[in-house]
Coordinates of C-alpha atoms in Angstrom, one line a residue:
Chain F
X1 CA -22.9 7.9 -23.4
X2 CA -19.9 7.5 -25.7
X3 CA -16.4 7.9 -24.7
X4 CA -14.3 9.9 -27.2
X5 CA -11.6 7.7 -28.6
X6 CA -12.0 4.5 -26.7
X7 CA -8.6 3.5 -25.3
X8 CA -7.5 -0.1 -26.1
X9 CA -5.6 -2.3 -23.8
X10 CA -2.8 -2.3 -26.3
X11 CA -2.4 1.4 -26.2
X12 CA -2.3 1.3 -22.4
X13 CA 0.4 -1.4 -22.4
X14 CA 2.5 0.6 -24.9
X15 CA 2.2 3.7 -22.9
X16 CA 3.4 2.1 -19.7
X17 CA 6.2 0.3 -21.5
X18 CA 7.4 3.7 -22.9
X19 CA 7.3 5.1 -19.4
X20 CA 9.3 2.2 -18.0
X21 CA 11.8 2.4 -20.8
X22 CA 12.2 6.1 -20.2
X23 CA 13.0 5.6 -16.5
X24 CA 15.2 2.5 -17.2
X25 CA 17.3 4.1 -19.9
X26 CA 18.0 7.3 -18.0
X27 CA 21.1 5.5 -16.7
X28 CA 23.4 4.3 -19.5
X29 CA 24.8 1.6 -17.2
X30 CA 21.4 0.0 -17.0
X31 CA 21.3 -0.2 -20.8
X32 CA 24.8 -1.8 -20.7
X33 CA 23.5 -4.3 -18.2
X34 CA 20.5 -5.1 -20.4
X35 CA 22.9 -5.7 -23.3
X36 CA 25.1 -8.0 -21.3
X37 CA 22.1 -9.9 -19.9
X38 CA 20.6 -10.3 -23.3
X39 CA 23.9 -11.5 -24.7
X40 CA 24.1 -14.0 -21.9
X41 CA 20.7 -15.4 -22.7
X42 CA 21.4 -15.5 -26.4
X43 CA 24.6 -17.4 -25.8
X44 CA 22.9 -19.8 -23.4
X45 CA 20.1 -20.6 -25.9
X46 CA 22.3 -20.8 -29.0
X47 CA 25.5 -22.3 -27.5
X48 CA 25.7 -25.2 -30.0
X49 CA 25.4 -22.8 -33.0
X50 CA 27.8 -20.2 -31.6
X51 CA 30.5 -22.6 -30.3
X52 CA 33.2 -23.4 -32.9
X53 CA 33.6 -26.9 -31.4
X54 CA 30.3 -27.9 -29.9
X55 CA 31.4 -31.5 -29.5
X56 CA 34.0 -30.3 -26.9
X57 CA 31.2 -29.6 -24.4
X58 CA 31.1 -33.3 -23.3
X59 CA 33.5 -36.2 -23.4
X60 CA 36.1 -35.4 -26.0
X61 CA 39.8 -36.1 -25.8
X62 CA 42.5 -35.0 -28.1
X63 CA 45.8 -35.0 -26.3
X64 CA 47.8 -33.5 -29.1
X65 CA 45.7 -30.3 -28.7
X66 CA 46.0 -30.2 -24.9
X67 CA 47.0 -27.1 -23.0
X68 CA 47.4 -24.7 -25.9
X69 CA 47.5 -21.0 -25.2
X70 CA 44.8 -18.7 -26.7
X71 CA 45.1 -18.4 -30.4
X72 CA 42.9 -17.5 -33.4
X73 CA 41.9 -21.2 -33.6
X74 CA 41.2 -21.4 -29.8
X75 CA 40.5 -17.9 -28.5
X76 CA 40.5 -19.0 -24.9
X77 CA 43.1 -21.8 -25.4
X78 CA 42.5 -25.5 -24.7
X79 CA 42.3 -27.5 -21.5
X80 CA 44.2 -30.7 -20.4
X81 CA 42.1 -32.9 -22.7
X82 CA 42.6 -30.6 -25.7
X83 CA 39.1 -29.2 -25.5
X84 CA 38.3 -25.7 -26.7
X85 CA 37.8 -23.6 -23.6
X86 CA 35.8 -20.9 -25.5
X87 CA 33.3 -23.5 -26.7
X88 CA 33.0 -24.9 -23.2
X89 CA 32.5 -21.4 -21.7
X90 CA 29.6 -20.8 -24.1
X91 CA 28.0 -24.0 -22.9
X92 CA 28.8 -22.9 -19.3
X93 CA 26.4 -20.0 -19.8
X94 CA 23.7 -22.4 -20.5
X95 CA 24.2 -24.4 -17.3
X96 CA 24.5 -21.3 -15.2
X97 CA 21.3 -19.7 -16.5
X98 CA 19.5 -23.0 -16.2
X99 CA 20.4 -23.2 -12.5
X100 CA 19.3 -19.6 -12.0
X101 CA 16.1 -20.0 -14.1
X102 CA 15.0 -23.2 -12.3
X103 CA 15.8 -22.0 -8.9
X104 CA 14.2 -18.5 -9.2
X105 CA 11.1 -19.8 -11.0
X106 CA 10.4 -22.0 -7.9
X107 CA 11.7 -19.6 -5.2
X108 CA 10.0 -16.4 -6.3
X109 CA 6.4 -17.7 -6.5
X110 CA 6.7 -19.7 -3.4
X111 CA 8.6 -17.1 -1.4
X112 CA 6.3 -14.2 -2.5
X113 CA 3.1 -16.2 -1.9
X114 CA 4.2 -17.1 1.7
X115 CA 5.3 -13.5 2.4
X116 CA 2.0 -12.1 1.0
X117 CA -0.1 -14.4 3.2
X118 CA 2.0 -13.8 6.3
X119 CA 2.0 -10.1 5.8
X120 CA -1.7 -9.9 5.1
X121 CA -2.5 -12.0 8.2
X122 CA 0.0 -10.1 10.2
X123 CA 0.0 -11.0 13.9
X124 CA -2.0 -14.2 13.4
X125 CA -1.0 -17.8 13.7
X126 CA -0.3 -18.2 10.0
X127 CA 2.1 -15.2 10.1
X128 CA 4.0 -16.7 13.1
X129 CA 4.2 -20.2 11.5
X130 CA 5.5 -18.9 8.1
X131 CA 7.9 -16.3 9.4
X132 CA 9.5 -18.5 12.2
X133 CA 10.3 -21.2 9.6
X134 CA 11.7 -18.6 7.3
X135 CA 13.8 -17.2 10.2
X136 CA 15.3 -20.6 10.9
X137 CA 16.4 -21.0 7.3
X138 CA 17.8 -17.5 7.3
X139 CA 19.7 -18.1 10.5
X140 CA 21.9 -20.7 8.9
X141 CA 24.7 -19.3 6.8
X142 CA 23.6 -19.9 3.2
X143 CA 26.7 -21.6 1.8
X144 CA 26.9 -23.9 4.9
X145 CA 23.2 -24.9 4.4
X146 CA 23.8 -25.6 0.7
X147 CA 26.9 -27.6 1.5
X148 CA 25.1 -29.6 4.1
X149 CA 22.2 -30.4 1.7
X150 CA 24.4 -31.3 -1.3
X151 CA 26.7 -33.5 0.7
X152 CA 23.6 -35.2 2.1
X153 CA 21.9 -35.7 -1.3
X154 CA 25.2 -36.3 -3.2
X155 CA 26.8 -34.0 -5.7
X156 CA 25.0 -33.2 -8.9
X157 CA 23.5 -30.3 -10.8
X158 CA 20.0 -31.2 -9.8
X159 CA 20.9 -31.5 -6.1
X160 CA 22.7 -28.2 -6.3
X161 CA 19.4 -26.7 -7.6
X162 CA 17.5 -28.3 -4.7
X163 CA 20.0 -26.9 -2.2
X164 CA 20.0 -23.4 -3.6
X165 CA 16.2 -23.4 -3.8
X166 CA 15.9 -24.5 -0.1
X167 CA 18.2 -21.7 1.1
X168 CA 16.8 -19.0 -1.1
X169 CA 13.0 -18.9 -0.6
X170 CA 13.0 -17.3 2.9
X171 CA 14.6 -14.2 1.5
X172 CA 11.7 -13.6 -0.8
X173 CA 9.3 -14.4 2.0
X174 CA 10.9 -11.8 4.2
X175 CA 11.2 -9.1 1.5
X176 CA 7.6 -9.6 0.6
X177 CA 6.5 -9.7 4.2
X178 CA 8.2 -6.4 4.9
X179 CA 6.8 -4.5 1.9
X180 CA 3.3 -6.0 2.5
X181 CA 3.5 -4.9 6.1
X182 CA 4.3 -1.3 4.9
X183 CA 1.1 -1.1 2.8
X184 CA -1.2 -3.4 4.7
X185 CA -3.0 -0.6 6.6
X186 CA -2.8 2.0 3.9
X187 CA -6.3 3.5 3.2
X188 CA -6.4 2.1 -0.3
X189 CA -6.3 -1.4 1.1
X190 CA -8.9 -0.5 3.7
X191 CA -11.0 1.0 1.0
X192 CA -10.9 -2.2 -1.0
X193 CA -11.9 -4.2 2.1
X194 CA -14.7 -1.9 2.9
X195 CA -16.0 -2.2 -0.6
X196 CA -16.3 -5.9 0.0
X197 CA -13.2 -7.3 -1.6
X198 CA -12.2 -10.8 -0.3
X199 CA -8.8 -11.5 1.1
X200 CA -7.5 -13.2 -2.0
X201 CA -8.5 -10.3 -4.2
X202 CA -7.0 -7.8 -1.8
X203 CA -3.7 -9.7 -1.7
X204 CA -3.4 -10.3 -5.4
X205 CA -5.2 -7.4 -7.0
X206 CA -4.6 -4.6 -4.5
X207 CA -1.3 -5.4 -2.7
X208 CA 0.7 -7.4 -5.1
X209 CA 0.7 -4.9 -8.0
X210 CA 2.0 -2.2 -5.6
X211 CA 5.0 -4.3 -4.4
X212 CA 6.2 -5.9 -7.7
X213 CA 9.0 -3.3 -7.9
X214 CA 11.2 -4.5 -5.1
X215 CA 10.5 -8.1 -5.9
X216 CA 11.5 -7.8 -9.6
X217 CA 14.6 -5.8 -8.6
X218 CA 15.7 -8.5 -6.2
X219 CA 14.9 -11.2 -8.8
X220 CA 17.1 -9.6 -11.3
X221 CA 20.0 -9.1 -8.9
X222 CA 19.6 -12.7 -7.7
X223 CA 20.1 -14.2 -11.2
X224 CA 23.8 -13.2 -10.7
X225 CA 23.9 -14.3 -7.1
X226 CA 22.3 -17.7 -7.7
X227 CA 24.8 -18.3 -10.5
X228 CA 27.7 -17.4 -8.1
X229 CA 26.5 -19.7 -5.4
X230 CA 26.0 -22.5 -8.0
X231 CA 29.5 -21.9 -9.2
X232 CA 30.8 -22.0 -5.7
X233 CA 29.1 -25.3 -5.1
X234 CA 30.6 -26.7 -8.3
X235 CA 34.0 -25.3 -7.4
X236 CA 34.1 -27.3 -4.2
X237 CA 32.9 -30.4 -6.1
X238 CA 29.3 -30.4 -4.9
X239 CA 27.6 -29.1 -8.1
X240 CA 27.7 -30.3 -11.7
X241 CA 30.3 -33.0 -12.2
X242 CA 32.9 -33.2 -15.0
X243 CA 32.8 -33.3 -17.9
X244 CA 29.7 -31.0 -17.7
X245 CA 30.9 -27.6 -18.9
X246 CA 29.8 -25.8 -15.8
X247 CA 31.7 -22.6 -15.2
X248 CA 32.4 -23.3 -11.5
X249 CA 33.5 -26.9 -12.4
X250 CA 35.8 -25.5 -15.1
X251 CA 37.4 -23.0 -12.8
X252 CA 38.0 -25.8 -10.3
X253 CA 39.4 -28.2 -12.9
X254 CA 41.9 -25.6 -14.2
X255 CA 43.2 -24.6 -10.8
X256 CA 45.8 -27.4 -10.8
X257 CA 47.3 -26.0 -14.0
X258 CA 47.7 -22.5 -12.5
X259 CA 49.6 -20.3 -13.2
X260 CA 51.3 -21.5 -16.3
X261 CA 48.1 -22.6 -18.1
X262 CA 46.0 -19.7 -16.6
X263 CA 43.5 -19.6 -19.4
X264 CA 41.8 -22.8 -18.3
X265 CA 40.5 -21.2 -15.1
X266 CA 40.6 -17.5 -15.8
X267 CA 38.2 -17.4 -18.8
X268 CA 35.4 -19.3 -17.1
X269 CA 35.9 -17.1 -14.0
X270 CA 35.6 -14.0 -16.2
X271 CA 32.5 -15.4 -17.7
X272 CA 30.9 -15.7 -14.2
X273 CA 31.9 -12.1 -13.5
X274 CA 30.4 -11.0 -16.9
X275 CA 27.1 -12.6 -16.1
X276 CA 26.9 -11.2 -12.5
X277 CA 28.0 -7.8 -13.7
X278 CA 25.2 -7.8 -16.4
X279 CA 22.4 -8.8 -14.1
X280 CA 23.5 -6.4 -11.4
X281 CA 23.5 -3.4 -13.7
X282 CA 20.2 -4.6 -15.1
X283 CA 18.8 -4.9 -11.5
X284 CA 19.8 -1.2 -10.9
X285 CA 17.8 -0.3 -14.0
X286 CA 14.8 -2.3 -12.9
X287 CA 14.9 -0.5 -9.5
X288 CA 14.9 2.8 -11.3
X289 CA 11.9 1.7 -13.3
X290 CA 9.8 1.3 -10.2
X291 CA 11.0 4.5 -8.5
X292 CA 8.9 7.6 -9.1
Chain W
X1 CA -33.1 21.7 4.8
X2 CA -32.5 18.5 6.6
X3 CA -35.3 16.1 7.4
X4 CA -36.2 15.2 10.9
X5 CA -35.6 11.4 11.1
X6 CA -32.2 10.3 12.2
X7 CA -30.5 8.1 9.5
X8 CA -27.7 7.3 11.9
X9 CA -27.8 7.1 15.7
X10 CA -24.6 6.8 17.8
X11 CA -25.5 5.8 21.4
X12 CA -23.1 6.0 24.3
X13 CA -20.3 4.6 22.1
X14 CA -16.9 4.0 23.6
X15 CA -13.7 2.8 22.0
X16 CA -10.8 1.8 24.2
X17 CA -7.5 0.6 22.7
X18 CA -5.6 -1.7 25.0
X19 CA -1.8 -1.2 24.6
X20 CA 1.0 -2.8 26.5
X21 CA 1.6 0.6 28.3
X22 CA -2.1 1.3 29.2
X23 CA -5.5 1.9 27.7
X24 CA -6.2 4.7 25.3
X25 CA -9.7 6.0 25.7
X26 CA -10.0 7.2 22.1
X27 CA -13.8 7.7 22.3
X28 CA -15.4 7.8 25.7
X29 CA -19.2 7.8 25.8
X30 CA -20.3 9.7 22.7
X31 CA -23.9 10.0 21.5
X32 CA -25.3 11.9 18.6
X33 CA -27.8 11.6 15.7
X34 CA -27.3 12.4 12.0
X35 CA -30.5 13.3 10.3
X36 CA -31.5 12.3 6.8
X37 CA -30.0 14.8 4.3
X38 CA -27.9 16.8 6.7
X39 CA -24.2 17.4 7.2
X40 CA -23.2 16.6 10.7
X41 CA -19.7 17.8 11.5
X42 CA -17.4 16.4 14.1
X43 CA -14.7 18.9 14.9
X44 CA -11.7 18.8 17.3
X45 CA -7.9 18.7 17.4
X46 CA -5.9 15.6 16.4
X47 CA -6.4 13.1 19.2
X48 CA -9.9 14.2 20.0
X49 CA -11.4 10.9 18.8
X50 CA -13.3 12.2 15.8
X51 CA -11.6 9.9 13.2
X52 CA -12.0 6.9 15.6
X53 CA -15.7 7.7 15.7
X54 CA -15.9 7.8 11.9
X55 CA -14.0 4.5 11.6
X56 CA -16.4 2.8 14.0
X57 CA -19.3 4.0 11.8
X58 CA -17.5 2.5 8.8
X59 CA -16.9 -0.7 10.6
X60 CA -13.1 -0.5 10.3
X61 CA -13.4 -1.5 14.0
X62 CA -16.2 -2.2 16.3
X63 CA -17.0 -0.1 19.4
X64 CA -15.9 -1.3 22.8
X65 CA -19.4 -0.6 24.1
X66 CA -22.5 1.3 23.0
X67 CA -24.5 1.0 19.8
X68 CA -24.5 2.4 16.4
X69 CA -27.8 2.3 14.5
X70 CA -28.2 2.9 10.8
X71 CA -31.9 3.3 9.8
X72 CA -32.7 1.3 12.9
X73 CA -30.3 -1.6 12.2
X74 CA -27.6 -2.2 14.7
X75 CA -24.3 -1.8 12.9
X76 CA -21.9 -1.9 15.9
X77 CA -20.0 -4.7 14.3
X78 CA -17.0 -4.8 11.9
X79 CA -17.9 -4.1 8.3
X80 CA -17.6 -7.7 7.1
X81 CA -20.4 -8.8 9.5
X82 CA -22.8 -6.1 8.3
X83 CA -25.6 -6.7 5.9
X84 CA -24.7 -6.0 2.3
X85 CA -27.2 -3.2 1.9
X86 CA -25.7 -1.4 4.9
X87 CA -22.2 -1.7 3.4
X88 CA -23.4 -0.4 0.1
X89 CA -25.3 2.6 1.7
X90 CA -22.4 3.8 3.9
X91 CA -19.3 4.9 2.2
X92 CA -16.2 6.9 3.2
X93 CA -13.9 9.5 1.6
X94 CA -10.5 9.3 3.2
X95 CA -8.3 12.3 4.1
X96 CA -5.4 11.8 1.7
X97 CA -6.3 10.7 -1.8
X98 CA -2.5 10.0 -2.3
X99 CA -2.9 7.0 0.0
X100 CA -6.5 6.1 -0.5
X101 CA -6.2 5.3 -4.2
X102 CA -4.1 2.3 -5.3
X103 CA -1.1 3.8 -7.1
X104 CA -0.8 0.7 -9.4
X105 CA -4.3 0.7 -10.8
X106 CA -6.1 2.7 -13.4
X107 CA -8.8 5.2 -12.3
X108 CA -11.4 3.0 -14.0
X109 CA -10.5 -0.1 -11.9
X110 CA -10.4 2.0 -8.7
X111 CA -13.8 3.6 -9.3
X112 CA -15.3 0.3 -10.5
X113 CA -14.1 -1.8 -7.6
X114 CA -17.3 -1.6 -5.5
X115 CA -19.3 -2.5 -8.6
X116 CA -17.1 -5.4 -9.5
X117 CA -16.7 -7.0 -6.1
X118 CA -20.3 -6.8 -5.3
X119 CA -21.2 -8.0 -8.8
X120 CA -23.5 -5.0 -9.3
X121 CA -22.3 -4.8 -12.9
X122 CA -20.6 -7.6 -14.8
X123 CA -20.4 -6.6 -18.4
X124 CA -17.1 -4.8 -19.1
X125 CA -18.7 -2.3 -21.5
X126 CA -21.3 -1.4 -18.9
X127 CA -18.7 -1.0 -16.2
X128 CA -16.9 1.5 -18.4
X129 CA -20.1 3.4 -19.0
X130 CA -20.9 3.5 -15.3
X131 CA -17.4 4.7 -14.5
X132 CA -17.7 7.4 -17.1
X133 CA -21.0 8.6 -15.7
X134 CA -19.5 8.6 -12.1
X135 CA -16.5 10.6 -13.3
X136 CA -18.8 13.1 -15.0
X137 CA -20.8 13.4 -11.8
X138 CA -17.6 14.5 -10.0
X139 CA -16.7 16.9 -12.9
X140 CA -13.8 14.9 -14.3
X141 CA -13.5 14.1 -18.0
X142 CA -14.3 10.4 -18.6
X143 CA -11.0 9.7 -20.4
X144 CA -9.2 10.2 -17.1
X145 CA -10.3 6.6 -16.4
X146 CA -7.2 5.4 -18.3
X147 CA -4.8 7.4 -16.1
X148 CA -3.2 6.2 -12.9
X149 CA -3.4 8.3 -9.7
X150 CA 0.1 9.6 -10.2
X151 CA -1.0 11.4 -13.3
X152 CA -3.6 13.4 -11.5
X153 CA -3.6 16.5 -9.2
X154 CA -4.6 16.4 -5.6
X155 CA -8.1 17.7 -6.2
X156 CA -8.7 15.4 -9.1
X157 CA -7.5 12.4 -7.0
X158 CA -10.0 13.4 -4.3
X159 CA -12.7 13.6 -6.9
X160 CA -11.9 10.1 -8.0
X161 CA -12.1 8.9 -4.4
X162 CA -15.6 10.6 -4.2
X163 CA -16.6 8.9 -7.5
X164 CA -15.6 5.5 -6.0
X165 CA -17.7 6.3 -2.9
X166 CA -20.6 7.1 -5.1
X167 CA -20.3 3.9 -7.2
X168 CA -22.4 1.8 -4.9
X169 CA -25.1 4.5 -4.7
X170 CA -24.7 5.3 -1.0
X171 CA -27.1 7.2 1.2
X172 CA -24.6 8.2 3.9
X173 CA -21.0 9.2 3.4
X174 CA -18.3 9.7 6.1
X175 CA -16.0 12.5 5.0
X176 CA -12.8 12.1 6.9
X177 CA -10.9 15.4 6.5
X178 CA -11.8 15.5 2.8
X179 CA -10.0 18.7 2.0
X180 CA -7.1 18.9 4.5
X181 CA -4.6 17.2 2.1
X182 CA -5.5 19.6 -0.7
X183 CA -4.3 23.0 -1.7
X184 CA -6.7 25.9 -1.3
X185 CA -8.1 26.1 -4.8
X186 CA -8.8 22.3 -4.9
X187 CA -10.4 22.6 -1.5
X188 CA -13.0 25.0 -2.8
X189 CA -13.8 22.8 -5.7
X190 CA -14.2 19.7 -3.6
X191 CA -16.4 21.5 -1.1
X192 CA -18.8 22.8 -3.8
X193 CA -18.8 19.4 -5.5
X194 CA -19.7 17.7 -2.2
X195 CA -22.5 20.2 -1.6
X196 CA -23.9 19.7 -5.1
X197 CA -23.8 15.9 -4.8
X198 CA -25.6 16.1 -1.5
X199 CA -28.4 18.2 -3.0
X200 CA -28.8 16.1 -6.1
X201 CA -28.6 12.7 -4.5
X202 CA -30.0 13.5 -1.1
X203 CA -27.0 12.3 0.7
X204 CA -26.3 12.5 4.5
X205 CA -22.8 13.4 5.5
X206 CA -20.7 12.9 8.6
X207 CA -18.0 15.5 8.1
X208 CA -14.9 14.9 10.3
X209 CA -12.6 17.9 10.2
X210 CA -10.6 20.4 12.1
X211 CA -11.2 23.0 9.4
X212 CA -13.9 25.3 10.8
X213 CA -14.3 27.3 7.6
X214 CA -15.6 24.1 5.8
X215 CA -17.9 23.3 8.8
X216 CA -19.3 26.8 8.5
X217 CA -19.9 26.4 4.7
X218 CA -21.5 23.0 4.6
X219 CA -22.5 21.7 8.0
X220 CA -26.0 21.9 9.4
X221 CA -25.0 20.7 12.9
X222 CA -21.7 20.4 14.7
X223 CA -20.4 18.4 17.6
X224 CA -17.1 19.6 19.1
X225 CA -15.0 16.7 20.5
X226 CA -12.2 16.9 23.1
X227 CA -10.3 13.9 24.4
X228 CA -12.9 11.4 23.3
X229 CA -15.9 13.3 24.6
X230 CA -18.4 15.7 23.0
X231 CA -18.2 19.0 24.8
X232 CA -20.7 21.0 22.7
X233 CA -23.2 20.1 20.1
X234 CA -25.7 22.3 18.2
X235 CA -26.8 23.9 14.9
X236 CA -23.9 25.4 13.1
X237 CA -25.1 29.0 13.3
X238 CA -25.5 28.8 17.1
X239 CA -22.1 27.2 17.6
X240 CA -20.4 29.9 15.5
X241 CA -22.5 32.9 16.8
X242 CA -22.8 31.8 20.4
X243 CA -20.0 29.3 21.3
X244 CA -20.5 28.3 24.9
X245 CA -17.8 25.8 25.8
X246 CA -14.4 27.5 26.4
X247 CA -12.8 24.8 24.2
X248 CA -15.1 25.7 21.3
X249 CA -14.2 29.4 21.8
X250 CA -10.6 28.5 21.8
X251 CA -11.0 26.6 18.5
X252 CA -12.8 29.5 16.9
X253 CA -10.3 32.0 18.2
X254 CA -7.5 29.9 16.7
X255 CA -9.1 29.7 13.2
X256 CA -7.3 31.8 10.6
X257 CA -9.6 34.6 9.2
X258 CA -9.5 36.9 6.2
X259 CA -12.5 39.1 6.4
X260 CA -13.0 41.8 9.1
X261 CA -16.6 40.6 9.7
X262 CA -15.1 37.2 10.5
X263 CA -12.5 38.8 12.7
X264 CA -15.3 40.4 14.7
X265 CA -17.0 37.1 15.3
X266 CA -13.9 35.7 17.0
X267 CA -14.2 35.1 20.8
X268 CA -11.7 37.4 22.6
X269 CA -11.8 36.0 26.1
X270 CA -9.8 32.9 25.4
X271 CA -6.3 32.6 24.0
X272 CA -5.4 29.2 22.5
X273 CA -2.9 27.7 24.8
X274 CA -1.4 24.3 25.4
X275 CA -1.7 20.9 23.7
X276 CA -4.3 18.2 24.0
X277 CA -3.4 15.8 26.9
X278 CA -2.9 12.1 26.3
X279 CA -6.1 10.0 26.0
X280 CA -4.2 7.3 27.8
X281 CA -4.4 9.3 31.0
X282 CA -7.1 11.9 30.7
X283 CA -7.4 14.6 33.4
X284 CA -10.0 13.9 36.1
X285 CA -13.2 16.0 36.3
X286 CA -13.6 18.1 33.2
X287 CA -11.0 16.9 30.7
X288 CA -10.5 20.4 29.5
X289 CA -9.6 22.0 32.9
X290 CA -5.9 21.9 32.3
X291 CA -6.2 24.4 29.5
X292 CA -9.4 26.3 30.5
X293 CA -9.1 30.0 31.3
X294 CA -12.2 29.8 33.5
X295 CA -11.3 26.8 35.5
X296 CA -13.0 26.4 38.8
X297 CA -12.6 24.0 41.7
X298 CA -15.4 21.7 40.7
X299 CA -13.9 21.3 37.2
X300 CA -11.0 19.4 38.7
X301 CA -13.2 16.9 40.5
X302 CA -16.6 16.5 38.8
X303 CA -17.1 15.6 35.2
X304 CA -19.7 18.0 33.7
X305 CA -22.8 16.6 32.0
X306 CA -24.0 17.5 28.6
X307 CA -26.9 20.0 29.2
X308 CA -29.2 21.8 27.0
X309 CA -28.3 25.5 27.1
X310 CA -30.8 26.7 24.5
X311 CA -33.1 24.6 22.2
X312 CA -31.0 22.1 20.3
X313 CA -27.7 23.5 21.7
X314 CA -26.0 21.4 24.3
X315 CA -22.8 22.0 26.3
X316 CA -20.9 20.1 28.8
X317 CA -19.4 22.7 31.1
X318 CA -19.8 23.8 34.8
X319 CA -20.2 27.4 33.6
X320 CA -23.7 26.6 32.5
X321 CA -26.4 25.1 34.7
X322 CA -29.6 24.1 32.9
X323 CA -31.8 21.1 32.6
X324 CA -30.1 17.8 32.0
X325 CA -30.5 16.2 28.6
X326 CA -33.2 13.7 28.4
X327 CA -31.6 10.6 27.0

């Protein structure tokens, strides 16, 4: 028998995208957040084309231009080596997003997988093993843990990434575990099991699609928070090292010239705030998308 | 009319749940047969053990003791240990289609799941055709397959759940309160759909419900459960015209009625009172004695046996003294 007007996968995708956009865009702040986040990503990707002085990102010294206040030539002023702060901030976006991107692309799959398995086998040994280890990591204050790890491994951007990754995964495990637990015994899961679906299929095809909402929401919000933690590590000297144009490092470097040469610290700090604001507003929109 | 052979046989089945605070005797020594092609109803209040009985038949959990036989094969084990043909032939329709259908999936993938996981059909074109035919069988337009459950009404969702149950071509379906989450107009549609499907496909139903009007419309035989025990069992017309157990009469008296002729059928000697006691600590003797208007001394001490009061009609009550049931 023929089905009138066979529906293509493309049409289905378009329809659900329209639905998501409708829910997302009901709040104008979400749209602002999306714009800020997109601008952040564009800046990070195209920093060398957007920066007026791309060579100022690394070792560059020009003492005659040092410590100049904001002007048309240097919108954010210059630092103690005469480098253009605006150019360095644009490159700072790249390092911040790289940190968040690397950390989250490890933490989310690992954390979600562990939470899914623990939640599915709730009450069994696997659940106990995974969740107790997660609890131990959660019990240590995050910044203290990160500080301990970076001081052990030595300060560098890569080690900061390792530290943040190690402290961040249990939060995804716990979030996933909680939402999996809430749907584990729903009739639709039991129906799939009765139909003969194997555990892997139940986990990935029945449970995971239902719980992507809270995970994506947290992931979006976390872009901002990972960047903040990374900046904090850099600020105390345990993250990216000078002359890397990392936003946290730049704030730390400029501190000794406060308050007369305020622009060296303030503009990188505002950049951090801009990124976090953007991803937070975006995260609210993502949450709305998954709320009926 | 129903055939004579039992398709499903439940023999002295018990299900106890051990909790830290005590043991819940959810089902306590229950036996009955479901015959090929009939609709056997299990009725009772919440907490009577009717859903637990249905879940044991489905293999959602195994009985603590006793046996369940399906076409002579012992199926008193969890579903994953059952032979494939048994799993295919026994299906369930859950109470609330709002929770029994995965909200993130398309109707097509929901209905096709039993076909896909058991590799009954592999070709995607053919899956689509099969789903379309199943949706037609439950009176839904086939293009609904590209909707998600949230786009459908309650009755449509339950029809999708029925289509999923039909996908594996079952012989026996457990209907767990199939209409109680639906509004009245949807209830009527689902009931007539279930009746038509039973006729066309020669299905046997175990209907679990507290809604006596559905029982009256579609059941052939009824077992009334109270606190994990069957208190009365018999053909539907006998149970409704001549209810023997005081609890059955209480249930019938509590049912809302519209027509005067229905009103006249209601038992008048019992007034519904009280709530079902806890299955953790059931009353001694007859479990119903705490609410029974005809309570006698022996009811508090001796547990009544299920006795045949008239042919095919059994009751477990000290008010009636007849031959014991031959097991």
